[in-house]
Coordinates of C-alpha atoms and ligand atoms in Angstrom, one line a residue:
M1 CA -2.0 -13.5 -15.5
N2 CA -5.3 -12.7 -14.4
K3 CA -4.8 -13.2 -10.6
I4 CA -2.8 -11.3 -8.3
Y5 CA -2.3 -10.8 -4.8
I6 CA -1.5 -7.6 -2.9
T7 CA 0.0 -7.9 0.8
T8 CA 0.6 -5.3 3.4
P9 CA 2.8 -6.1 6.5
I10 CA 1.1 -7.5 9.5
F11 CA 1.4 -4.4 12.2
Y12 CA 2.8 -4.8 15.6
V13 CA -0.1 -3.8 18.2
N14 CA 1.8 -2.7 20.6
D15 CA 0.7 0.7 20.3
L16 CA -2.4 2.9 18.3
P17 CA -2.2 2.6 14.3
H18 CA 0.1 6.0 12.8
I19 CA -0.2 7.8 9.6
G20 CA 2.6 5.1 8.7
H21 CA 0.9 2.3 8.6
A22 CA -2.1 4.1 6.7
Y23 CA 0.2 5.2 4.5
T24 CA 1.2 1.4 3.3
T25 CA -2.5 0.3 3.9
I26 CA -3.6 3.2 1.6
I27 CA -1.4 2.4 -1.3
C28 CA -2.3 -1.4 -1.5
D29 CA -5.2 -0.3 -1.5
T30 CA -4.9 1.9 -4.3
I31 CA -2.6 -0.3 -6.6
A32 CA -6.3 -3.1 -5.5
R33 CA -8.5 -1.3 -7.1
F34 CA -6.2 -0.2 -10.3
N35 CA -6.1 -4.1 -10.5
R36 CA -10.1 -4.4 -10.3
L37 CA -10.3 -1.9 -13.0
Q38 CA -8.6 -3.5 -15.4
G39 CA -10.5 -6.8 -14.7
K40 CA -7.8 -8.5 -12.7
N41 CA -8.9 -11.1 -9.9
V42 CA -7.4 -9.2 -6.3
L43 CA -6.7 -10.7 -2.8
F44 CA -5.4 -8.3 -0.5
T45 CA -4.7 -9.1 2.8
T46 CA -3.8 -6.9 6.0
G47 CA -4.0 -7.7 9.3
T48 CA -1.7 -7.2 12.8
D49 CA 1.2 -9.3 14.4
E50 CA 0.7 -9.7 17.5
H51 CA 3.1 -12.5 19.3
G52 CA 6.7 -11.3 20.7
L53 CA 8.4 -10.1 23.4
K54 CA 7.3 -5.7 22.5
V55 CA 3.8 -7.2 22.2
E56 CA 4.4 -8.7 25.6
K57 CA 5.8 -6.0 27.0
A58 CA 3.2 -3.8 26.1
A59 CA 0.3 -5.6 27.3
K60 CA 2.4 -5.8 30.4
E61 CA 2.8 -2.0 30.3
S62 CA -1.4 -1.8 30.2
Q63 CA -1.1 -4.0 33.3
K64 CA -3.3 -5.9 30.5
D65 CA -3.3 -10.0 29.9
P66 CA -1.8 -10.7 26.8
T67 CA -4.9 -12.1 24.9
D68 CA -7.0 -9.1 26.5
F69 CA -4.5 -6.3 24.9
V70 CA -4.2 -7.7 21.3
D71 CA -7.8 -7.7 21.0
E72 CA -8.2 -4.2 22.1
V73 CA -5.5 -2.5 20.2
S74 CA -5.5 -5.3 16.6
L75 CA -9.4 -3.8 16.6
N76 CA -7.8 -0.1 16.3
F77 CA -5.9 -1.3 13.5
K78 CA -9.3 -2.7 11.7
N79 CA -10.8 -0.3 12.2
L80 CA -8.5 2.1 10.1
S81 CA -9.1 -0.4 7.3
K82 CA -12.6 0.8 8.0
K83 CA -12.2 4.3 7.9
L84 CA -9.5 3.9 5.0
E85 CA -12.8 2.1 3.5
V86 CA -10.3 -0.1 1.8
K87 CA -10.8 -3.1 0.2
N88 CA -9.2 -5.8 1.5
T89 CA -10.4 -9.7 1.3
D90 CA -9.1 -10.7 4.2
F91 CA -7.5 -9.1 7.4
I92 CA -5.7 -12.0 9.2
R93 CA -4.0 -11.6 13.3
T94 CA -1.3 -14.1 13.6
T95 CA -3.1 -14.7 17.3
E96 CA -5.7 -17.0 14.9
L97 CA -6.2 -20.8 15.2
R98 CA -5.8 -21.0 10.9
H99 CA -2.5 -19.2 11.5
K100 CA -1.1 -21.5 14.5
K101 CA -1.6 -24.5 12.5
S102 CA 0.1 -22.6 9.6
A103 CA 2.9 -21.4 11.1
E104 CA 3.4 -24.4 13.0
F105 CA 3.4 -26.2 9.5
F106 CA 6.0 -24.1 7.8
W107 CA 7.8 -24.8 10.7
K108 CA 7.8 -28.5 10.3
K109 CA 9.0 -27.9 6.6
L110 CA 12.4 -26.3 7.4
I111 CA 12.9 -28.8 9.8
D112 CA 12.4 -32.2 8.0
S113 CA 14.4 -30.0 4.5
N114 CA 16.9 -29.9 7.7
Q115 CA 17.5 -26.0 7.8
I116 CA 16.9 -26.0 11.8
Y117 CA 19.4 -27.1 14.5
L118 CA 19.3 -26.3 17.9
G119 CA 22.3 -23.7 19.3
N120 CA 22.9 -21.0 21.7
Y121 CA 22.3 -17.6 20.8
K122 CA 24.9 -15.0 21.9
G123 CA 24.9 -11.5 20.4
W124 CA 22.6 -8.3 21.2
Y125 CA 18.7 -8.0 19.9
S126 CA 16.1 -5.0 19.6
V127 CA 13.6 -5.2 20.6
K128 CA 12.0 -2.4 19.5
D129 CA 13.3 -4.0 16.4
E130 CA 12.3 -7.3 17.3
S131 CA 15.5 -7.7 15.2
F132 CA 19.2 -9.3 16.5
Y133 CA 21.9 -7.5 15.3
Q134 CA 25.6 -8.0 14.5
E135 CA 27.9 -5.6 16.5
K136 CA 29.1 -4.6 12.8
E137 CA 25.5 -2.6 12.8
L138 CA 25.6 -1.3 15.3
I139 CA 27.1 2.3 17.0
K140 CA 28.5 3.5 20.5
K141 CA 26.3 6.1 22.2
N142 CA 27.0 7.3 25.6
N143 CA 29.2 3.8 26.3
L144 CA 25.6 2.1 24.5
Y145 CA 25.8 0.7 21.4
E146 CA 22.5 0.9 19.7
T147 CA 21.0 0.0 15.7
L148 CA 21.7 3.1 13.3
D149 CA 17.7 4.3 13.3
G150 CA 18.5 4.7 17.0
S151 CA 16.8 2.0 18.5
P152 CA 18.2 0.8 21.7
V153 CA 19.4 -3.4 22.1
E154 CA 20.3 -5.2 24.6
W155 CA 22.4 -8.2 25.4
V156 CA 20.9 -11.8 25.0
E157 CA 22.2 -14.6 25.5
E158 CA 19.7 -18.1 25.6
K159 CA 19.6 -20.9 24.2
S160 CA 17.9 -21.1 21.0
Y161 CA 16.8 -22.7 17.7
F162 CA 18.9 -21.5 14.2
F163 CA 17.9 -21.4 10.3
K164 CA 20.7 -22.3 8.2
L165 CA 20.2 -18.2 6.7
S166 CA 24.8 -18.6 5.8
Q167 CA 24.0 -21.4 3.9
W168 CA 22.0 -18.8 1.1
E169 CA 24.3 -16.4 0.4
S170 CA 24.9 -17.4 -2.8
R171 CA 21.4 -19.2 -4.3
L172 CA 19.9 -15.9 -3.1
L173 CA 22.2 -13.4 -5.1
E174 CA 22.1 -16.1 -8.3
F175 CA 17.8 -15.7 -7.3
Y176 CA 18.7 -11.0 -7.7
E177 CA 20.4 -11.9 -10.6
K178 CA 18.1 -13.6 -12.5
N179 CA 14.7 -11.6 -11.0
P180 CA 15.6 -7.9 -11.4
D181 CA 12.6 -7.1 -9.9
F182 CA 12.0 -8.6 -7.6
I183 CA 13.0 -6.3 -5.3
R184 CA 12.1 -2.5 -5.8
P185 CA 13.1 0.7 -6.2
E186 CA 16.7 -0.5 -8.0
S187 CA 18.2 1.1 -5.3
R188 CA 17.0 -1.7 -2.2
M189 CA 17.8 -4.3 -4.1
N190 CA 21.3 -2.7 -4.0
E191 CA 21.3 -2.6 -0.6
V192 CA 20.1 -5.9 -0.5
K193 CA 22.6 -7.3 -2.6
S194 CA 25.5 -5.7 -0.8
F195 CA 24.0 -7.0 2.9
V196 CA 24.0 -10.3 1.4
K197 CA 27.4 -9.9 0.1
S198 CA 28.9 -9.0 3.0
G199 CA 27.9 -12.2 4.9
L200 CA 25.1 -14.1 6.1
K201 CA 24.9 -15.6 9.7
D202 CA 22.8 -18.1 11.1
L203 CA 19.4 -16.8 12.0
S204 CA 18.2 -17.6 15.7
V205 CA 14.5 -18.6 15.2
S206 CA 13.6 -19.0 18.5
R207 CA 13.3 -17.2 22.0
T208 CA 13.3 -18.7 25.5
S209 CA 13.2 -16.3 27.3
F210 CA 9.4 -15.1 27.9
N211 CA 6.0 -16.9 26.3
W212 CA 4.5 -14.8 24.4
G213 CA 3.7 -16.6 21.1
I214 CA 3.4 -19.2 18.9
K215 CA 4.9 -22.7 20.7
I216 CA 7.6 -24.8 18.7
P217 CA 5.4 -28.5 18.5
E218 CA 8.2 -30.6 19.5
S219 CA 9.7 -28.1 22.3
P220 CA 7.4 -25.8 23.5
D221 CA 9.6 -24.4 25.7
H222 CA 11.0 -22.3 22.8
I223 CA 8.8 -19.5 21.2
M224 CA 9.1 -19.6 17.6
Y225 CA 10.8 -16.1 16.5
V226 CA 8.6 -13.4 16.2
W227 CA 9.2 -13.3 12.9
I228 CA 9.4 -16.8 11.4
D229 CA 5.3 -16.4 12.8
A230 CA 4.6 -12.9 11.2
L231 CA 5.9 -13.8 7.4
T232 CA 4.3 -17.2 7.5
N233 CA 0.8 -14.6 7.9
Y234 CA 1.5 -14.3 3.9
L235 CA 0.6 -18.1 3.0
T236 CA -2.2 -18.8 5.7
S237 CA -4.2 -16.3 3.8
I238 CA -4.0 -18.3 1.2
G239 CA -5.2 -21.4 3.3
Y240 CA -1.5 -22.6 3.6
P241 CA -0.7 -25.7 4.1
K242 CA -3.5 -26.5 2.2
I243 CA -3.3 -24.1 -0.8
E244 CA -5.5 -25.3 -3.7
N245 CA -4.7 -24.5 -7.3
D246 CA -6.2 -21.3 -8.0
K247 CA -4.8 -20.1 -4.9
M248 CA -1.5 -20.7 -6.0
N249 CA -2.0 -18.5 -9.0
F250 CA -2.5 -15.0 -6.8
W251 CA 1.1 -16.4 -4.8
K252 CA 2.8 -16.7 -7.9
N253 CA 1.8 -13.1 -8.6
C254 CA 1.8 -11.4 -4.6
I255 CA 3.3 -8.5 -4.2
H256 CA 4.0 -7.8 -0.6
V257 CA 4.2 -4.0 -0.2
I258 CA 6.3 -2.6 2.9
G259 CA 8.0 0.3 4.4
K260 CA 12.2 0.2 4.4
D261 CA 12.8 -0.6 8.1
I262 CA 11.7 -4.3 7.1
L263 CA 13.6 -5.2 4.0
K264 CA 15.7 -7.5 5.2
F265 CA 13.0 -9.7 7.2
H266 CA 11.3 -10.0 3.7
A267 CA 13.9 -10.1 1.2
I268 CA 16.6 -11.9 2.6
Y269 CA 15.1 -13.7 5.4
W270 CA 11.5 -14.7 3.7
P271 CA 13.1 -15.8 0.1
A272 CA 15.7 -18.0 1.8
M273 CA 13.6 -20.0 4.2
L274 CA 10.4 -20.4 0.9
M275 CA 13.7 -21.5 -1.2
S276 CA 14.8 -24.4 1.9
I277 CA 11.2 -25.9 1.6
N278 CA 10.9 -25.2 -1.8
F279 CA 8.4 -23.2 -1.9
P280 CA 7.9 -20.5 -4.7
L281 CA 8.4 -17.1 -4.1
P282 CA 6.7 -14.0 -4.4
K283 CA 6.4 -12.1 -7.8
S284 CA 8.0 -8.8 -5.9
I285 CA 8.7 -6.7 -2.9
F286 CA 7.9 -3.2 -3.2
A287 CA 10.1 -0.6 0.0
H288 CA 8.3 2.6 0.6
G289 CA 9.9 4.9 2.2
W290 CA 9.6 7.2 5.1
W291 CA 7.2 9.6 6.6
T292 CA 8.5 12.1 9.1
N293 CA 6.4 15.1 11.0
E294 CA 7.3 18.3 10.1
G295 CA 11.0 17.3 9.4
K296 CA 11.1 15.1 12.8
K297 CA 11.2 10.9 12.9
I298 CA 7.5 9.7 13.7
S299 CA 8.3 8.1 17.8
K300 CA 6.1 7.4 20.8
S301 CA 8.8 9.4 22.6
L302 CA 8.6 12.8 21.3
G303 CA 4.6 11.9 21.5
N304 CA 4.3 13.0 17.7
S305 CA 2.6 10.5 15.9
I306 CA 0.0 11.6 12.9
D307 CA -3.9 9.7 13.8
P308 CA -4.6 9.0 10.3
N309 CA -8.4 9.2 12.3
K310 CA -8.2 12.8 12.7
M311 CA -6.7 13.8 9.6
I312 CA -9.7 11.9 7.7
D313 CA -11.9 13.7 9.9
E314 CA -10.2 17.6 9.4
F315 CA -9.4 17.0 5.7
G316 CA -11.3 14.3 3.9
L317 CA -10.7 10.9 3.3
D318 CA -10.0 12.0 -0.5
Q319 CA -7.7 14.3 0.4
F320 CA -5.9 12.7 2.8
K321 CA -5.3 9.9 0.8
Y322 CA -4.5 12.2 -2.3
F323 CA -2.0 14.3 -0.5
L324 CA -0.2 11.3 0.7
L325 CA 0.6 9.4 -2.7
R326 CA 0.7 11.8 -4.5
E327 CA 3.1 14.4 -2.5
V328 CA 5.9 12.0 -2.7
P329 CA 7.6 9.5 -5.6
L330 CA 6.6 6.0 -3.8
G331 CA 10.0 4.8 -2.5
N332 CA 11.2 8.0 -1.3
D333 CA 11.0 9.5 2.0
G334 CA 8.0 12.5 2.5
D335 CA 7.5 15.1 5.3
F336 CA 4.4 15.3 6.5
S337 CA 2.8 18.8 6.8
E338 CA -0.9 20.3 7.3
K339 CA 0.4 23.1 5.7
A340 CA 2.0 20.4 2.7
L341 CA -1.6 19.0 2.7
V342 CA -4.1 21.9 2.1
S343 CA -2.1 23.2 -0.2
R344 CA -2.0 20.5 -2.2
V345 CA -5.3 19.6 -2.0
N346 CA -6.6 23.1 -2.2
S347 CA -4.7 23.4 -5.8
D348 CA -5.1 20.5 -7.5
L349 CA -8.5 18.6 -5.8
S350 CA -10.8 22.5 -5.7
N351 CA -8.8 24.3 -8.0
N352 CA -8.0 22.4 -10.6
L353 CA -10.6 19.4 -10.2
G354 CA -13.6 20.9 -8.1
N355 CA -14.1 24.0 -9.7
L356 CA -13.6 22.8 -13.4
V357 CA -15.7 19.8 -13.0
Q358 CA -18.5 21.8 -11.2
R359 CA -18.6 25.3 -13.0
V360 CA -18.6 23.5 -16.0
I361 CA -21.9 21.1 -15.1
K362 CA -23.5 24.0 -13.6
F363 CA -23.4 26.4 -16.3
F364 CA -25.1 23.2 -18.4
D365 CA -27.9 22.2 -15.8
K366 CA -28.5 26.2 -16.2
N367 CA -27.9 26.6 -19.7
F368 CA -28.6 23.1 -21.3
N369 CA -31.2 21.2 -18.9
N370 CA -28.3 18.8 -18.0
T371 CA -28.8 16.8 -21.3
V372 CA -26.1 16.3 -23.5
T373 CA -26.6 17.9 -26.6
H374 CA -24.0 15.8 -28.8
S375 CA -23.0 12.0 -29.5
L376 CA -19.4 12.6 -29.4
C377 CA -18.9 8.8 -30.6
K378 CA -18.2 9.0 -34.5
E379 CA -14.0 7.3 -34.3
K380 CA -13.1 9.6 -37.0
N381 CA -14.0 13.1 -36.3
I382 CA -13.5 13.0 -32.4
S383 CA -11.3 15.9 -31.0
K384 CA -7.6 15.4 -30.1
I385 CA -8.5 16.1 -26.7
Q386 CA -10.8 13.4 -26.2
K387 CA -9.0 10.8 -28.0
K388 CA -6.2 12.1 -25.6
G389 CA -8.0 11.7 -23.0
Y390 CA -9.2 7.6 -24.2
E391 CA -4.5 7.6 -24.4
L392 CA -4.0 8.6 -20.5
I393 CA -5.2 5.0 -19.4
N394 CA -2.3 3.3 -21.0
I395 CA 0.4 6.2 -19.7
V396 CA -1.2 5.9 -16.6
K397 CA -0.7 2.0 -17.1
K398 CA 2.6 1.9 -17.2
K399 CA 3.0 4.5 -14.7
M400 CA 1.3 2.3 -12.2
E401 CA 3.2 -1.2 -13.7
K402 CA 6.2 0.7 -12.2
F403 CA 5.2 1.6 -8.4
E404 CA 5.1 5.3 -9.9
I405 CA 1.4 6.1 -8.5
S406 CA 2.5 9.5 -7.8
K407 CA 3.7 9.8 -11.5
A408 CA 0.5 9.0 -12.8
L409 CA -1.6 11.1 -10.4
E410 CA 0.9 13.8 -12.3
E411 CA -0.2 12.1 -15.5
I412 CA -3.9 12.9 -14.7
F413 CA -3.8 15.5 -13.6
F414 CA -2.1 17.2 -16.7
Y415 CA -5.2 16.2 -18.2
V416 CA -7.4 18.4 -16.0
D417 CA -4.9 21.0 -16.8
D418 CA -5.4 20.3 -20.6
L419 CA -9.3 20.8 -20.1
N420 CA -9.0 23.8 -17.8
K421 CA -7.1 25.2 -20.5
F422 CA -9.8 24.2 -22.8
V423 CA -12.1 25.5 -21.3
D424 CA -10.5 29.2 -20.9
E425 CA -9.7 29.0 -24.5
S426 CA -13.2 28.0 -25.7
Q427 CA -14.7 30.6 -23.3
P428 CA -18.5 28.5 -23.8
W429 CA -20.0 31.1 -20.7
K430 CA -19.0 34.1 -24.0
S431 CA -19.9 31.7 -27.1
F432 CA -23.5 30.6 -25.9
K433 CA -24.8 34.2 -25.9
T434 CA -23.1 34.1 -30.0
N435 CA -23.1 30.3 -30.8
P436 CA -24.9 27.9 -28.8
E437 CA -24.0 25.2 -31.2
K438 CA -20.7 25.7 -30.5
A439 CA -20.8 26.2 -26.6
A440 CA -23.1 23.2 -26.7
K441 CA -20.7 20.8 -28.4
D442 CA -17.6 21.9 -26.7
L443 CA -19.6 21.6 -23.0
S444 CA -20.3 17.4 -24.1
L445 CA -17.2 16.8 -25.1
L446 CA -15.9 18.4 -21.3
I447 CA -18.6 16.3 -20.5
E448 CA -17.5 13.4 -21.8
C449 CA -13.4 14.7 -21.2
F450 CA -14.8 14.1 -17.5
R451 CA -16.2 10.3 -17.8
I452 CA -13.0 9.6 -18.4
I453 CA -11.4 11.7 -15.8
G454 CA -14.1 10.5 -12.9
I455 CA -12.7 6.5 -14.5
I456 CA -9.4 6.6 -14.3
L457 CA -9.9 8.9 -10.9
Q458 CA -10.8 5.8 -9.7
P459 CA -8.3 3.5 -7.6
Y460 CA -7.1 7.5 -6.4
I461 CA -9.3 9.2 -4.6
P462 CA -12.6 6.6 -5.0
N463 CA -15.1 9.0 -2.9
A464 CA -15.0 12.2 -5.4
A465 CA -15.0 9.9 -8.6
K466 CA -17.6 8.3 -8.2
K467 CA -19.8 12.0 -7.2
I468 CA -18.5 12.5 -11.2
L469 CA -19.6 9.5 -12.0
D470 CA -23.0 9.5 -10.8
T471 CA -23.5 12.9 -12.1
L472 CA -22.6 11.8 -15.0
E473 CA -25.1 8.8 -14.7
V474 CA -22.3 6.4 -15.8
K475 CA -24.1 2.9 -15.4
E476 CA -21.9 0.8 -12.6
S477 CA -21.5 -1.2 -15.3
E478 CA -19.7 0.7 -17.5
R479 CA -16.7 2.1 -15.1
N480 CA -14.5 -0.1 -15.8
F481 CA -11.0 0.3 -17.5
I482 CA -12.1 -0.9 -20.4
N483 CA -15.1 1.1 -20.8
L484 CA -12.2 4.5 -21.3
C485 CA -13.0 4.4 -25.3
V486 CA -15.9 5.9 -27.8
K487 CA -18.0 3.5 -28.1
F488 CA -18.7 4.1 -24.6
S489 CA -18.9 7.7 -25.0
L490 CA -21.8 9.7 -23.5
R491 CA -24.8 10.1 -26.4
K492 CA -27.0 13.0 -27.6
D493 CA -29.7 13.0 -24.9
H494 CA -28.1 11.2 -21.8
K495 CA -29.3 13.8 -18.8
L496 CA -26.9 14.3 -16.0
N497 CA -27.4 15.2 -12.6
E498 CA -27.7 18.3 -10.3
P499 CA -23.8 18.6 -9.5
N500 CA -22.3 18.3 -6.1
Q501 CA -19.1 20.2 -4.8
L502 CA -16.2 18.0 -4.9
F503 CA -13.4 19.5 -2.8
P504 CA -13.8 22.1 -0.6
R505 CA -11.8 24.8 0.1
H506 CA -9.2 24.2 3.6
E507 CA -8.5 28.0 4.5
K508 CA -6.2 26.6 7.3
Ligands
LIG1 O1 7.6 -4.0 11.4 N1 6.9 6.1 7.5 O2 5.0 -3.7 12.6 P1 5.1 -2.3 12.0 C1 6.7 5.1 5.9 N2 4.9 -6.2 12.1 N3 5.4 3.8 6.8 C2 5.4 3.6 8.1 C3 6.0 4.1 9.1 C4 6.4 5.6 9.0 N4 7.0 7.1 9.6 N5 6.0 3.7 10.2 C5 5.4 2.3 9.9 C6 6.1 -4.4 12.2 N6 5.0 2.3 9.2 C7 6.0 -6.2 11.7 C8 5.7 -6.9 9.9 S1 5.6 -8.1 8.0 C9 5.1 -9.6 7.4 C10 5.8 -8.1 10.1 C11 4.9 1.5 7.9 O3 3.4 -2.2 12.9 C12 5.5 0.5 7.2 O4 4.9 -0.1 6.4 O5 5.9 -1.9 12.8 C13 6.7 -0.7 7.8 O6 6.8 -0.9 7.2 C14 5.4 -0.7 8.8 O7 4.5 -0.1 9.2 C15 5.9 -1.2 10.0 O8 5.1 -1.9 11.4

C-alpha cells in the first residue's frame, strides 16, 4: 500500500514535555521518513490532549484559566516538535473546534449504535492516569490503594454514561486471533489478550464532577471521558466525520505508536468502540518501552525529568536521536544516562562514521582534487563491498517492517565497520605512493559507499546524512532508496565539496 498514517499519542498538557514524549515523536518521525524515502505517501500526526481533570487541576495549581494554561503548555509541545525537526503533517489540539465536532459526532454514533446507557459510577479513579480501576488491579500501601505503577487513586461516585465494553470481549479476542500483528511486540499482544480474557466491565465514559472537557451534546452536565475525546483525535486529523476516500486509505494503513502505559486504551477500548460503530480499525499498534533516568522512574515528584531541549543543545540533535533509537530495542525499557549517550555517540558516530568519512574525503581532496577518478558502474565488475552496500537497504527494510529500528541501525553500522576494515586493509594513504591508480580506485569506491550510507541514514540522523550527501554533491532528486543502485553511482569526474566535520567528540 502506497499510503501510510503514523500517529504519536497526543500528550497531556499538565506539565513540560520530557524525554519520553520526545522518544515517541522521534520513533514516529523516523518511520515516517523511512516510508517517504520508499516513495510512500505519509501522514504523520502528533499533538496535545488538553481536557480532563488532570489538566484542569494543573491549570488551577498554576492559578491560570484552563484556556490560557493549555495554550501555553501546548506551545511547549509544538516547540519540541520543531526542536526535534520532525516532519509531522498535522499537530492536533483537542480544544480545537474541528476536534470538538469530530468527538461529538463520534459520541452520536455510539448512541445511534445503542452502545451507551446512563448509570452510576462507583469505583476507583486515578487522575494521574485518567483511568478507572477495578479493585483487583490495585495494591494497598500504608492502608491506601494505588495502581501497580504507584499512581494514587480516589474513590468516585457519580452519575455517568457507560459504554457497553463487556459485550465486546469475544469479538475482540476473535479479532486479535485473526490479526496477530495488530498489537506489537508480541508480548504486548499476549498481555492484552489475557486482560480481555479476565473479563471486561462496561466503561464509564462521562464525568459530572468537573467542567473542563467536551460537553455531551444532549446532556451538557456530562463531560465526555477524556479518553474518548482523546482517541478520536486520530480520526479528527483525517477529517472525520467527512473522511474522503483517499484519507480512508491512509486510515486502513494507520500505525499508532504509543508507550506501554496506554496500551489498554488503544488496544481494547479503541477497537471495541470502532467496531461498535462499524468503523474500520487501524492497521496496528506498537507499544514501546519506558525510559528511566539513571535507574529511577521519571516523575514530577522526584523532579528528575530529562529535558530534551537541553540534551539537544548539549549533545546535538542527531546524536540525541541516534542514542534513543540505537541504545534500546524498540519495545524494551531503557535507562538514560549522559555517560551512556556520550559513549555511544563517540564510538559509533564520531569514531566509526565521522572519522571514516572525513579522513577519506580530506585525503581525496588533497590528492585528487576531490574529483572521482573511476566510474564504478559496470554491474558485472562491481566489488563485493559495493554490492553489499546496495543490498543493505533490503536488510534494513526487513528490520524496519518489524519495527526493529535499533537492529536496522546495527546493520547499517556493521556496514560502516566493513568500510573501516576496507580502509585498514587497502591503506590508500600508503598505496598512493606506490600505486596511485589503485589508491584512486579504492577511494572512488569508498566514496560511492558513502553515498549509500548517506542515503540509508537519512531517516535516523537526517542532518548528518544531509551533510554527507551534500559533500558528495548528490542531487536532491537522487536521495531516495530507489537510487541505491549502480545506475546512480557516482561517475568519473564527479566533483565533491569540501568535507565538513560530522560529529565532534564529547569529552564529558
Ligand atoms: O497518556 N518513557 O499522555 P501523556 C517512554 N494523553 N515514553 C514515555 C515516557 C517514558 N518515561 N513518559 C511518557 C497520555 N512517554 C494521553 C494519550 S492518546 C489518544 C492520549 C510517552 O502525556 C509515551 O508515548 O501521559 C506515553 O505513552 C506517552 O508519552 C504518554 O503521554
